[in-house]
Tab-separated table of C-alpha atoms and ligand atoms in Angstrom:
chain	number	residue	atom	x	y	z
A	1	MET	CA	10.556	-26.221	-18.593
A	2	THR	CA	10.878	-25.763	-22.347
A	3	GLU	CA	7.207	-26.625	-22.643
A	4	HIS	CA	6.424	-23.735	-20.275
A	5	GLN	CA	8.353	-21.372	-22.440
A	6	ARG	CA	6.446	-22.356	-25.551
A	7	THR	CA	3.042	-21.813	-23.955
A	8	ARG	CA	2.404	-18.221	-23.070
A	9	SER	CA	1.540	-18.195	-19.444
A	10	ILE	CA	-0.143	-15.822	-17.066
A	11	LEU	CA	1.060	-16.246	-13.504
A	12	LEU	CA	-1.249	-15.045	-10.754
A	13	VAL	CA	1.084	-14.067	-7.937
A	14	GLY	CA	0.425	-12.405	-4.604
A	15	ASN	CA	0.400	-12.533	-0.835
A	16	PRO	CA	-1.826	-15.209	0.734
A	17	ASN	CA	-5.595	-14.528	0.830
A	18	VAL	CA	-5.750	-11.614	-1.552
A	19	GLY	CA	-8.225	-13.059	-4.063
A	20	LYS	CA	-5.941	-14.865	-6.535
A	21	SER	CA	-8.180	-17.921	-6.697
A	22	VAL	CA	-11.329	-15.872	-7.232
A	23	ILE	CA	-9.614	-14.056	-10.111
A	24	PHE	CA	-8.242	-17.354	-11.447
A	25	ALA	CA	-11.765	-18.792	-11.562
A	26	TYR	CA	-12.969	-15.718	-13.442
A	27	LEU	CA	-10.155	-15.799	-15.997
A	28	THR	CA	-10.323	-19.545	-16.683
A	29	GLY	CA	-13.990	-20.400	-16.293
A	30	ARG	CA	-14.685	-23.924	-15.147
A	31	TYR	CA	-11.842	-25.820	-16.778
A	32	ALA	CA	-9.000	-25.895	-14.305
A	33	VAL	CA	-6.585	-28.719	-13.620
A	34	VAL	CA	-5.134	-29.050	-10.144
A	35	SER	CA	-1.870	-30.950	-9.731
A	36	ASN	CA	1.084	-31.111	-7.389
A	37	TYR	CA	4.101	-29.070	-8.303
A	38	PRO	CA	6.802	-31.641	-9.214
A	39	GLY	CA	8.576	-33.018	-6.178
A	40	THR	CA	6.324	-31.233	-3.671
A	41	THR	CA	2.952	-31.537	-1.989
A	42	VAL	CA	2.043	-28.028	-3.106
A	43	GLU	CA	-1.026	-27.922	-5.344
A	44	ILE	CA	-1.144	-25.659	-8.372
A	45	ALA	CA	-4.239	-24.895	-10.457
A	46	ARG	CA	-3.809	-24.277	-14.178
A	47	GLY	CA	-6.386	-23.436	-16.815
A	48	ARG	CA	-6.827	-21.890	-20.237
A	49	ALA	CA	-7.902	-18.257	-20.382
A	50	ARG	CA	-11.526	-17.964	-21.499
A	51	PHE	CA	-10.751	-14.999	-23.717
A	52	ASP	CA	-7.618	-16.448	-25.335
A	53	ALA	CA	-7.110	-20.222	-25.425
A	54	THR	CA	-3.394	-19.829	-26.192
A	55	LEU	CA	-2.843	-18.454	-22.691
A	56	GLU	CA	-2.360	-20.750	-19.742
A	57	VAL	CA	-3.282	-19.182	-16.401
A	58	VAL	CA	-1.475	-20.445	-13.297
A	59	ASP	CA	-2.735	-19.844	-9.745
A	60	THR	CA	0.492	-19.826	-7.707
A	61	PRO	CA	0.728	-20.371	-3.925
A	62	GLY	CA	0.564	-17.189	-1.840
A	63	VAL	CA	3.947	-15.639	-1.041
A	64	ASN	CA	5.221	-12.791	1.057
A	65	SER	CA	8.683	-12.924	-0.429
A	66	LEU	CA	10.645	-14.365	-3.321
A	67	PHE	CA	13.418	-15.188	-0.851
A	68	PRO	CA	11.597	-18.345	0.162
A	69	LYS	CA	11.192	-19.496	3.720
A	70	GLY	CA	8.707	-22.319	3.154
A	71	GLU	CA	7.831	-24.789	0.435
A	72	ASP	CA	4.949	-22.659	-0.906
A	73	GLU	CA	7.226	-19.663	-1.382
A	74	ARG	CA	9.889	-21.828	-2.976
A	75	VAL	CA	7.404	-23.210	-5.517
A	76	THR	CA	6.164	-19.759	-6.543
A	77	ARG	CA	9.707	-18.424	-6.750
A	78	ASP	CA	10.728	-21.412	-8.912
A	79	ILE	CA	7.767	-20.991	-11.251
A	80	LEU	CA	8.640	-17.313	-11.702
A	81	VAL	CA	12.329	-17.950	-12.188
A	82	ARG	CA	11.825	-20.824	-14.659
A	83	ASP	CA	9.152	-19.163	-16.791
A	84	ARG	CA	10.905	-15.950	-17.740
A	85	GLY	CA	8.567	-15.214	-20.637
A	86	ALA	CA	5.443	-15.288	-18.493
A	87	THR	CA	3.197	-12.353	-17.802
A	88	VAL	CA	2.677	-11.801	-14.089
A	89	VAL	CA	-0.591	-10.579	-12.664
A	90	GLN	CA	0.207	-9.538	-9.128
A	91	VAL	CA	-2.932	-9.555	-7.041
A	92	ALA	CA	-2.760	-7.257	-4.015
A	93	ASP	CA	-5.047	-6.707	-1.066
A	94	ALA	CA	-5.559	-2.953	-1.289
A	95	LYS	CA	-5.807	-2.825	2.518
A	96	ASN	CA	-2.293	-4.235	2.739
A	97	LEU	CA	-0.526	-2.338	0.013
A	98	PHE	CA	2.751	-2.186	1.907
A	99	ARG	CA	3.076	-5.960	1.992
A	100	ALA	CA	2.095	-6.145	-1.680
A	101	LEU	CA	4.624	-3.542	-2.803
A	102	LEU	CA	7.439	-5.370	-1.015
A	103	LEU	CA	6.622	-8.264	-3.330
A	104	THR	CA	6.282	-5.956	-6.355
A	105	SER	CA	9.805	-4.685	-5.718
A	106	GLN	CA	11.078	-8.276	-5.831
A	107	LEU	CA	9.157	-8.998	-9.031
A	108	ALA	CA	10.693	-5.816	-10.423
A	109	GLU	CA	14.172	-7.014	-9.515
A	110	LEU	CA	13.474	-10.301	-11.287
A	111	GLY	CA	12.472	-8.219	-14.308
A	112	CYS	CA	8.938	-9.644	-14.528
A	113	ARG	CA	6.548	-8.094	-17.003
A	114	MET	CA	3.456	-7.502	-14.925
A	115	ILE	CA	0.285	-5.685	-14.135
A	116	LEU	CA	-0.831	-4.915	-10.604
A	117	VAL	CA	-4.369	-5.686	-9.475
A	118	LEU	CA	-5.535	-3.822	-6.382
A	119	ASN	CA	-8.225	-6.161	-5.143
A	120	MET	CA	-10.526	-5.813	-2.106
A	121	MET	CA	-11.104	-2.172	-2.947
A	122	ASP	CA	-14.472	-2.454	-1.144
A	123	GLU	CA	-12.785	-3.196	2.185
A	124	ALA	CA	-10.048	-0.642	1.599
A	125	ARG	CA	-12.666	2.057	1.021
A	126	GLN	CA	-14.601	1.016	4.101
A	127	ARG	CA	-11.452	1.545	6.108
A	128	GLY	CA	-10.924	4.975	4.631
A	129	ILE	CA	-7.735	3.947	2.848
A	130	SER	CA	-7.340	5.980	-0.283
A	131	ILE	CA	-4.750	5.084	-2.896
A	132	ASP	CA	-3.664	7.475	-5.612
A	133	VAL	CA	-3.695	4.803	-8.311
A	134	LYS	CA	-2.702	7.150	-11.106
A	135	GLU	CA	0.347	8.362	-9.210
A	136	LEU	CA	1.309	4.803	-8.221
A	137	GLY	CA	0.945	3.617	-11.818
A	138	GLU	CA	3.072	6.479	-13.092
A	139	ARG	CA	5.789	5.934	-10.528
A	140	LEU	CA	5.958	2.190	-11.147
A	141	GLY	CA	5.407	2.494	-14.882
A	142	ILE	CA	2.861	-0.330	-14.917
A	143	GLU	CA	-0.864	-0.660	-15.405
A	144	ILE	CA	-2.845	-0.842	-12.185
A	145	ILE	CA	-6.387	-2.166	-12.044
A	146	GLU	CA	-8.730	-1.737	-9.095
A	147	THR	CA	-11.068	-4.667	-8.455
A	148	VAL	CA	-13.603	-6.191	-6.116
A	149	ALA	CA	-13.153	-9.800	-7.210
A	150	VAL	CA	-16.103	-11.249	-5.271
A	151	GLU	CA	-18.421	-8.853	-7.112
A	152	LYS	CA	-16.514	-9.310	-10.416
A	153	ARG	CA	-15.924	-5.563	-10.435
A	154	GLY	CA	-12.931	-4.581	-12.584
A	155	LEU	CA	-12.128	-8.173	-13.599
A	156	GLY	CA	-12.957	-7.519	-17.251
A	157	ARG	CA	-10.193	-4.935	-17.287
A	158	ILE	CA	-7.644	-7.574	-16.268
A	159	ALA	CA	-8.616	-9.669	-19.282
A	160	GLN	CA	-8.420	-6.577	-21.495
A	161	ALA	CA	-4.963	-5.642	-20.203
A	162	LEU	CA	-3.689	-9.191	-20.790
A	163	PHE	CA	-5.237	-9.291	-24.217
A	164	ALA	CA	-3.639	-5.959	-25.083
A	165	GLY	CA	-0.273	-7.202	-23.798
A	166	SER	CA	0.195	-4.138	-21.644
A	167	ALA	CA	2.347	-5.826	-18.983
A	168	ARG	CA	5.626	-4.032	-18.207
A	169	ALA	CA	8.553	-4.472	-15.844
A	170	PRO	CA	8.046	-2.080	-12.916
A	171	ASN	CA	10.419	0.742	-12.140
A	172	MET	CA	11.476	0.067	-8.583
A	173	ALA	CA	15.131	0.565	-7.866
A	174	VAL	CA	15.989	-0.460	-4.323
A	175	ARG	CA	18.939	1.573	-3.019
A	176	TYR	CA	21.309	-0.846	-1.341
A	177	ASN	CA	24.238	0.205	0.800
A	178	ASP	CA	27.839	-0.083	-0.412
A	179	GLU	CA	28.450	-3.408	1.324
A	180	VAL	CA	25.479	-5.030	-0.417
A	181	LEU	CA	26.410	-3.411	-3.738
A	182	GLY	CA	29.968	-4.718	-3.385
A	183	ALA	CA	28.706	-8.256	-2.825
A	184	ILE	CA	26.268	-7.951	-5.757
A	185	GLU	CA	29.216	-6.923	-7.974
A	186	GLU	CA	31.217	-9.918	-6.853
A	187	ALA	CA	28.306	-12.251	-7.643
A	188	ARG	CA	27.842	-10.545	-11.009
A	189	LYS	CA	31.458	-11.302	-11.950
A	190	ALA	CA	31.242	-14.899	-10.749
A	191	VAL	CA	28.108	-16.099	-12.566
A	192	PRO	CA	27.677	-16.704	-16.285
A	193	GLU	CA	24.750	-14.672	-17.722
A	194	PRO	CA	24.501	-12.440	-14.640
A	195	ASP	CA	21.376	-10.683	-15.932
A	196	ARG	CA	19.428	-13.860	-16.492
A	197	PHE	CA	17.423	-13.514	-13.268
A	198	GLY	CA	17.891	-9.778	-12.928
A	199	ARG	CA	19.126	-8.349	-9.682
A	200	LEU	CA	16.954	-10.815	-7.774
A	201	GLY	CA	19.201	-13.738	-8.700
A	202	LEU	CA	22.331	-11.928	-7.576
A	203	ILE	CA	20.680	-10.726	-4.375
A	204	SER	CA	19.528	-14.278	-3.636
A	205	LEU	CA	23.168	-15.365	-3.823
A	206	VAL	CA	24.242	-12.458	-1.621
A	207	SER	CA	21.542	-13.469	0.903
A	208	GLY	CA	23.179	-16.888	1.066
A	209	ASP	CA	20.640	-18.852	-1.021
A	210	ARG	CA	22.974	-21.603	-2.255
A	211	ASP	CA	20.066	-23.269	-4.124
A	212	PHE	CA	19.780	-20.307	-6.433
A	213	ALA	CA	23.318	-20.911	-7.676
A	214	GLY	CA	21.948	-24.075	-9.325
A	215	MET	CA	19.638	-21.934	-11.493
A	216	TYR	CA	22.566	-20.388	-13.362
A	217	ASP	CA	23.590	-22.754	-16.143
A	218	GLY	CA	27.328	-23.073	-16.383
A	219	LEU	CA	28.089	-22.102	-12.780
A	220	SER	CA	30.046	-25.095	-11.477
A	221	PRO	CA	29.355	-26.318	-7.932
A	222	GLU	CA	32.972	-25.455	-7.047
A	223	ALA	CA	32.634	-21.909	-8.361
A	224	ALA	CA	29.310	-21.565	-6.525
A	225	ASP	CA	30.868	-22.741	-3.255
A	226	ALA	CA	33.793	-20.360	-3.671
A	227	LEU	CA	31.381	-17.465	-4.282
A	228	MET	CA	29.258	-18.358	-1.266
A	229	ASP	CA	32.379	-18.582	0.929
A	230	SER	CA	33.599	-15.221	-0.230
A	231	ILE	CA	30.204	-13.630	0.370
A	232	GLY	CA	30.128	-15.270	3.798
A	233	GLU	CA	33.489	-13.641	4.569
A	234	ARG	CA	32.218	-10.209	3.540
A	235	GLU	CA	29.157	-10.769	5.705
A	236	GLY	CA	31.305	-11.769	8.692
A	237	ARG	CA	32.795	-8.254	8.743
A	238	LEU	CA	29.373	-6.643	9.159
A	239	PRO	CA	27.305	-6.220	12.324
A	240	HIS	CA	24.245	-7.756	10.626
A	241	PRO	CA	23.706	-10.353	7.909
A	242	PHE	CA	23.265	-9.140	4.312
A	243	SER	CA	19.598	-10.154	4.415
A	244	HIS	CA	19.041	-7.480	7.086
A	245	TYR	CA	20.416	-4.635	4.924
A	246	ILE	CA	18.620	-5.940	1.853
A	247	ALA	CA	15.273	-6.090	3.644
A	248	SER	CA	15.629	-2.655	5.208
A	249	ALA	CA	16.586	-1.029	1.884
A	250	ARG	CA	13.500	-2.622	0.350
A	251	ARG	CA	11.265	-1.428	3.174
A	252	GLY	CA	12.706	2.061	2.798
A	253	LEU	CA	11.795	2.187	-0.875
A	254	VAL	CA	8.253	0.929	-0.260
A	255	GLU	CA	7.747	3.300	2.679
A	256	ARG	CA	8.699	6.307	0.550
A	257	LEU	CA	6.365	5.140	-2.180
A	258	MET	CA	3.515	4.564	0.284
A	259	GLY	CA	4.015	8.056	1.672
A	260	ARG	CA	3.359	9.495	-1.773
A	261	VAL	CA	0.346	7.448	-2.808
A	262	VAL	CA	-1.586	6.277	0.244
A	263	THR	CA	-3.729	8.128	2.725
A	264	ALA	CA	-4.709	5.932	5.621
A	265	GLY	CA	-8.047	6.202	7.374
A	266	LYS	CA	-7.150	8.964	9.781
A	267	GLY	CA	-9.480	11.732	10.840
A	268	ILE	CA	-11.388	12.181	14.076
A	269	PHE	CA	-13.146	8.818	14.103
A	270	PRO	CA	-10.566	6.415	12.672
A	271	GLY	CA	-12.532	3.295	13.567
A	272	GLY	CA	-15.985	4.600	12.729
A	273	PRO	CA	-18.101	4.268	9.612
A	274	ALA	CA	-16.667	5.870	6.481
A	275	ALA	CA	-19.192	8.735	6.415
A	276	LEU	CA	-18.464	9.655	10.015
A	277	ARG	CA	-14.727	9.466	9.381
A	278	ARG	CA	-14.958	11.493	6.214
A	279	TYR	CA	-17.171	14.207	7.634
A	280	GLY	CA	-15.905	13.886	11.202
A	281	TYR	CA	-14.418	17.381	11.220
A	282	THR	CA	-17.547	18.932	9.814
A	283	LEU	CA	-19.822	17.055	12.194
A	284	SER	CA	-17.671	18.004	15.166
A	285	LEU	CA	-17.719	21.627	14.127
A	286	ALA	CA	-21.508	21.525	13.742
A	287	ALA	CA	-21.862	19.855	17.153
A	288	ALA	CA	-19.585	22.471	18.718
A	289	ALA	CA	-21.648	25.242	17.115
A	290	ILE	CA	-24.913	23.783	18.384
A	291	LEU	CA	-23.501	23.446	21.910
A	292	LEU	CA	-22.240	27.022	21.782
A	293	TYR	CA	-25.665	28.302	20.782
A	294	LEU	CA	-27.434	26.211	23.404
A	295	PHE	CA	-25.026	27.364	26.074
A	296	CYS	CA	-24.603	31.015	25.206
A	297	GLY	CA	-27.658	31.908	23.174
A	298	ALA	CA	-27.588	33.024	19.550
A	299	GLU	CA	-27.948	36.720	20.307
A	300	ARG	CA	-24.928	36.940	22.499
A	301	LEU	CA	-22.807	35.051	19.957
A	302	ALA	CA	-24.046	37.157	17.076
A	303	SER	CA	-23.300	40.349	18.979
A	304	ALA	CA	-19.760	39.026	19.517
A	305	GLY	CA	-19.316	38.650	15.768
A	306	LEU	CA	-19.793	34.869	15.705
A	307	HIS	CA	-22.824	35.073	13.487
A	308	PRO	CA	-24.334	31.683	12.541
A	309	THR	CA	-23.441	32.383	8.911
A	310	VAL	CA	-19.752	32.428	9.816
A	311	LEU	CA	-19.966	28.988	11.373
A	312	VAL	CA	-21.965	27.651	8.445
A	313	LEU	CA	-19.359	28.997	6.004
A	314	LEU	CA	-16.553	27.428	7.985
A	315	GLY	CA	-18.466	24.144	7.954
A	316	VAL	CA	-18.740	24.324	4.173
A	317	VAL	CA	-15.013	24.992	3.812
A	318	TRP	CA	-14.274	21.962	5.975
A	319	ALA	CA	-16.736	19.757	4.135
A	320	ALA	CA	-15.099	20.657	0.849
A	321	THR	CA	-11.596	20.012	2.067
A	322	ALA	CA	-11.618	17.559	4.945
A	323	ALA	CA	-12.921	14.611	2.885
A	324	GLY	CA	-9.448	13.186	3.230
A	325	THR	CA	-6.273	14.353	4.895
A	326	GLU	CA	-4.557	14.063	1.547
A	327	ARG	CA	-7.084	16.346	-0.090
A	328	LEU	CA	-6.812	18.709	2.864
A	329	ASN	CA	-3.035	18.743	2.470
A	330	ARG	CA	-3.364	19.553	-1.201
A	331	THR	CA	-5.823	22.346	-0.448
A	332	MET	CA	-3.531	23.798	2.182
A	333	THR	CA	-0.627	23.896	-0.255
A	334	HIS	CA	-2.712	25.136	-3.184
A	335	PRO	CA	-1.758	28.790	-3.987
A	336	ILE	CA	-5.302	30.193	-3.943
A	337	LEU	CA	-7.313	27.709	-1.870
A	338	GLY	CA	-4.497	27.693	0.673
A	339	MET	CA	-4.788	31.476	1.079
A	340	ILE	CA	-8.554	31.204	1.501
A	341	MET	CA	-8.107	28.501	4.119
A	342	LEU	CA	-5.489	30.581	5.887
A	343	ALA	CA	-7.792	33.604	5.882
A	344	ALA	CA	-10.661	31.489	7.225
A	345	VAL	CA	-8.509	30.065	10.002
A	346	LEU	CA	-7.108	33.490	10.920
A	347	TYR	CA	-10.619	34.905	11.014
A	348	LEU	CA	-11.771	32.070	13.243
A	349	VAL	CA	-8.813	32.536	15.581
A	350	TYR	CA	-9.413	36.282	15.692
A	351	MET	CA	-13.085	35.693	16.516
A	352	LEU	CA	-12.346	33.105	19.162
A	353	VAL	CA	-9.508	34.897	20.885
A	354	GLY	CA	-10.038	38.572	20.147
A	355	VAL	CA	-13.778	38.898	20.376
A	356	PHE	CA	-15.343	35.786	21.762
A	357	ALA	CA	-12.829	34.742	24.431
A	358	ALA	CA	-12.022	38.270	25.517
A	359	GLY	CA	-15.668	39.260	25.777
A	360	THR	CA	-18.354	36.675	25.746
A	361	LEU	CA	-16.378	33.720	27.026
A	362	VAL	CA	-15.113	35.661	30.026
A	363	ASP	CA	-18.714	36.678	30.801
A	364	VAL	CA	-19.956	33.173	30.317
A	365	ILE	CA	-17.269	31.699	32.490
A	366	GLU	CA	-17.692	34.329	35.201
A	367	GLU	CA	-21.440	34.628	35.294
A	368	GLY	CA	-22.645	31.365	33.839
A	369	LEU	CA	-20.151	29.003	35.298
A	370	PHE	CA	-18.541	30.492	38.413
A	371	ASP	CA	-21.308	32.755	39.789
A	372	ALA	CA	-24.091	30.369	38.929
A	373	ARG	CA	-22.566	26.997	39.638
A	374	VAL	CA	-19.017	26.726	40.973
A	375	ILE	CA	-19.231	29.306	43.734
A	376	PRO	CA	-22.616	28.098	45.072
A	377	LEU	CA	-21.238	24.559	44.998
A	378	LEU	CA	-18.130	25.594	46.921
A	379	ARG	CA	-20.289	27.513	49.411
A	380	ARG	CA	-22.487	24.483	49.920
A	381	LEU	CA	-19.431	22.285	50.373
A	382	ALA	CA	-17.987	24.729	52.869
A	383	GLY	CA	-21.336	24.885	54.652
A	384	THR	CA	-21.603	28.638	54.332
A	385	GLY	CA	-24.369	28.675	51.653
B	401	GDP	N1	-14.537	-8.220	0.434
B	401	GDP	C1	-13.842	-8.854	-0.519
B	401	GDP	N2	-13.480	-10.139	-0.352
B	401	GDP	C2	-12.766	-10.742	-1.323
B	401	GDP	C3	-12.420	-10.058	-2.507
B	401	GDP	N3	-11.727	-10.913	-3.286
B	401	GDP	C4	-11.644	-12.081	-2.618
B	401	GDP	N4	-12.273	-12.001	-1.428
B	401	GDP	C5	-12.381	-13.052	-0.403
B	401	GDP	O1	-11.093	-13.214	0.157
B	401	GDP	C6	-10.852	-14.564	0.484
B	401	GDP	C7	-9.578	-15.054	-0.162
B	401	GDP	O2	-9.760	-15.162	-1.563
B	401	GDP	P1	-8.921	-16.212	-2.401
B	401	GDP	O3	-9.257	-16.031	-3.842
B	401	GDP	O4	-9.073	-17.588	-1.854
B	401	GDP	O5	-7.453	-15.694	-2.077
B	401	GDP	P2	-6.049	-16.343	-2.482
B	401	GDP	O6	-5.501	-16.946	-1.229
B	401	GDP	O7	-5.228	-15.188	-2.914
B	401	GDP	O8	-6.287	-17.342	-3.570
B	401	GDP	C8	-12.092	-15.337	0.039
B	401	GDP	O9	-12.907	-15.511	1.160
B	401	GDP	C9	-12.735	-14.396	-0.966
B	401	GDP	O10	-14.137	-14.586	-1.020
B	401	GDP	C10	-12.841	-8.672	-2.665
B	401	GDP	O11	-12.561	-7.989	-3.654
B	401	GDP	N5	-13.546	-8.129	-1.636
B	402	MG	MG1	-5.818	-19.401	-3.559
């Protein structure tokens, strides 16, 4: 343990299957040592950083939570808790940012100095997921690096950030309810050095993790048992266990954050190729225009005020704004662009309802559809045609 603290270490941490090992291989080159974590069958790879031989890089087992459920999660949690001076590189799958940020909030509560790597940006883009990285970085107060690890894209920037020592503890304050806060306060009074493992240590105790009590030097087994009993009593008065309130407060924080920085692949063709999704509105409008012209004839439409130029202009407005719902939202709320959009929409509605529907459409429906097709069909069906 003391040896860990003397070596500066870089801990690669993240959910399973996010690209940690690919990034580890890049950072360390070929010289990695794989060994079992003491007392477990869990394998850990360690290696020296290629760009700075005084740094030891550790590829930790994938975790979804630092409140461990399995041996893998316990090992990663223990490594993080024991090596308080380490720099954490959280690797995230950009397609699954929610899951990643739940973990970030726990790293924040442990007080880890970290950078966040948004890996698999290629797949995220393909799915039309757009992440406002600048906004996310500002809100969390940490450096965020976008990468495509399999293509080595962005990986040099991870090395640069580590070299520059730009890791910081994220700003992510989970808002717990009064019951949880009360229990946290009780734990804070009971343990020596209550800030040693940040809020995460205290919350682990509140969640009933008796093992964590052993991490606090100077907390006697008797005192730990008394604390756990007292927390158990508090919990008994609630409809749900503490872990339920803790998890839902955490989800709430991450949901709010996601709402501000992520635009999912919505649009007209959510499952389709990116181009179709991105320009779905424009393409649909163009298709509608073509059908209208085929059906009604350009002259009739033009005489009704729906000149082709109008449709083309509307298409351009859409193309400029509908590239993402987020961008569209911003345009709509922009003081000038919003007014232009509003005017365009009002004009379109006026054309459709006031001129087109009232005049042309009625004619088309009466003459083109009913006189020409529906009525003859009904006559034939009735045998009177
Ligand atoms: N498309 C894509 N695949 C990736 C990327 N990074 C890693 N992968 C793949 O994702 C899988 C998991 O990577 P790995 O490094 O083993 O993840 P770990 O479980 O976090 O160590 C492997 O098949 C990688 O080839 C990326 O940026 N884009
Ligand atoms: Mg791995």
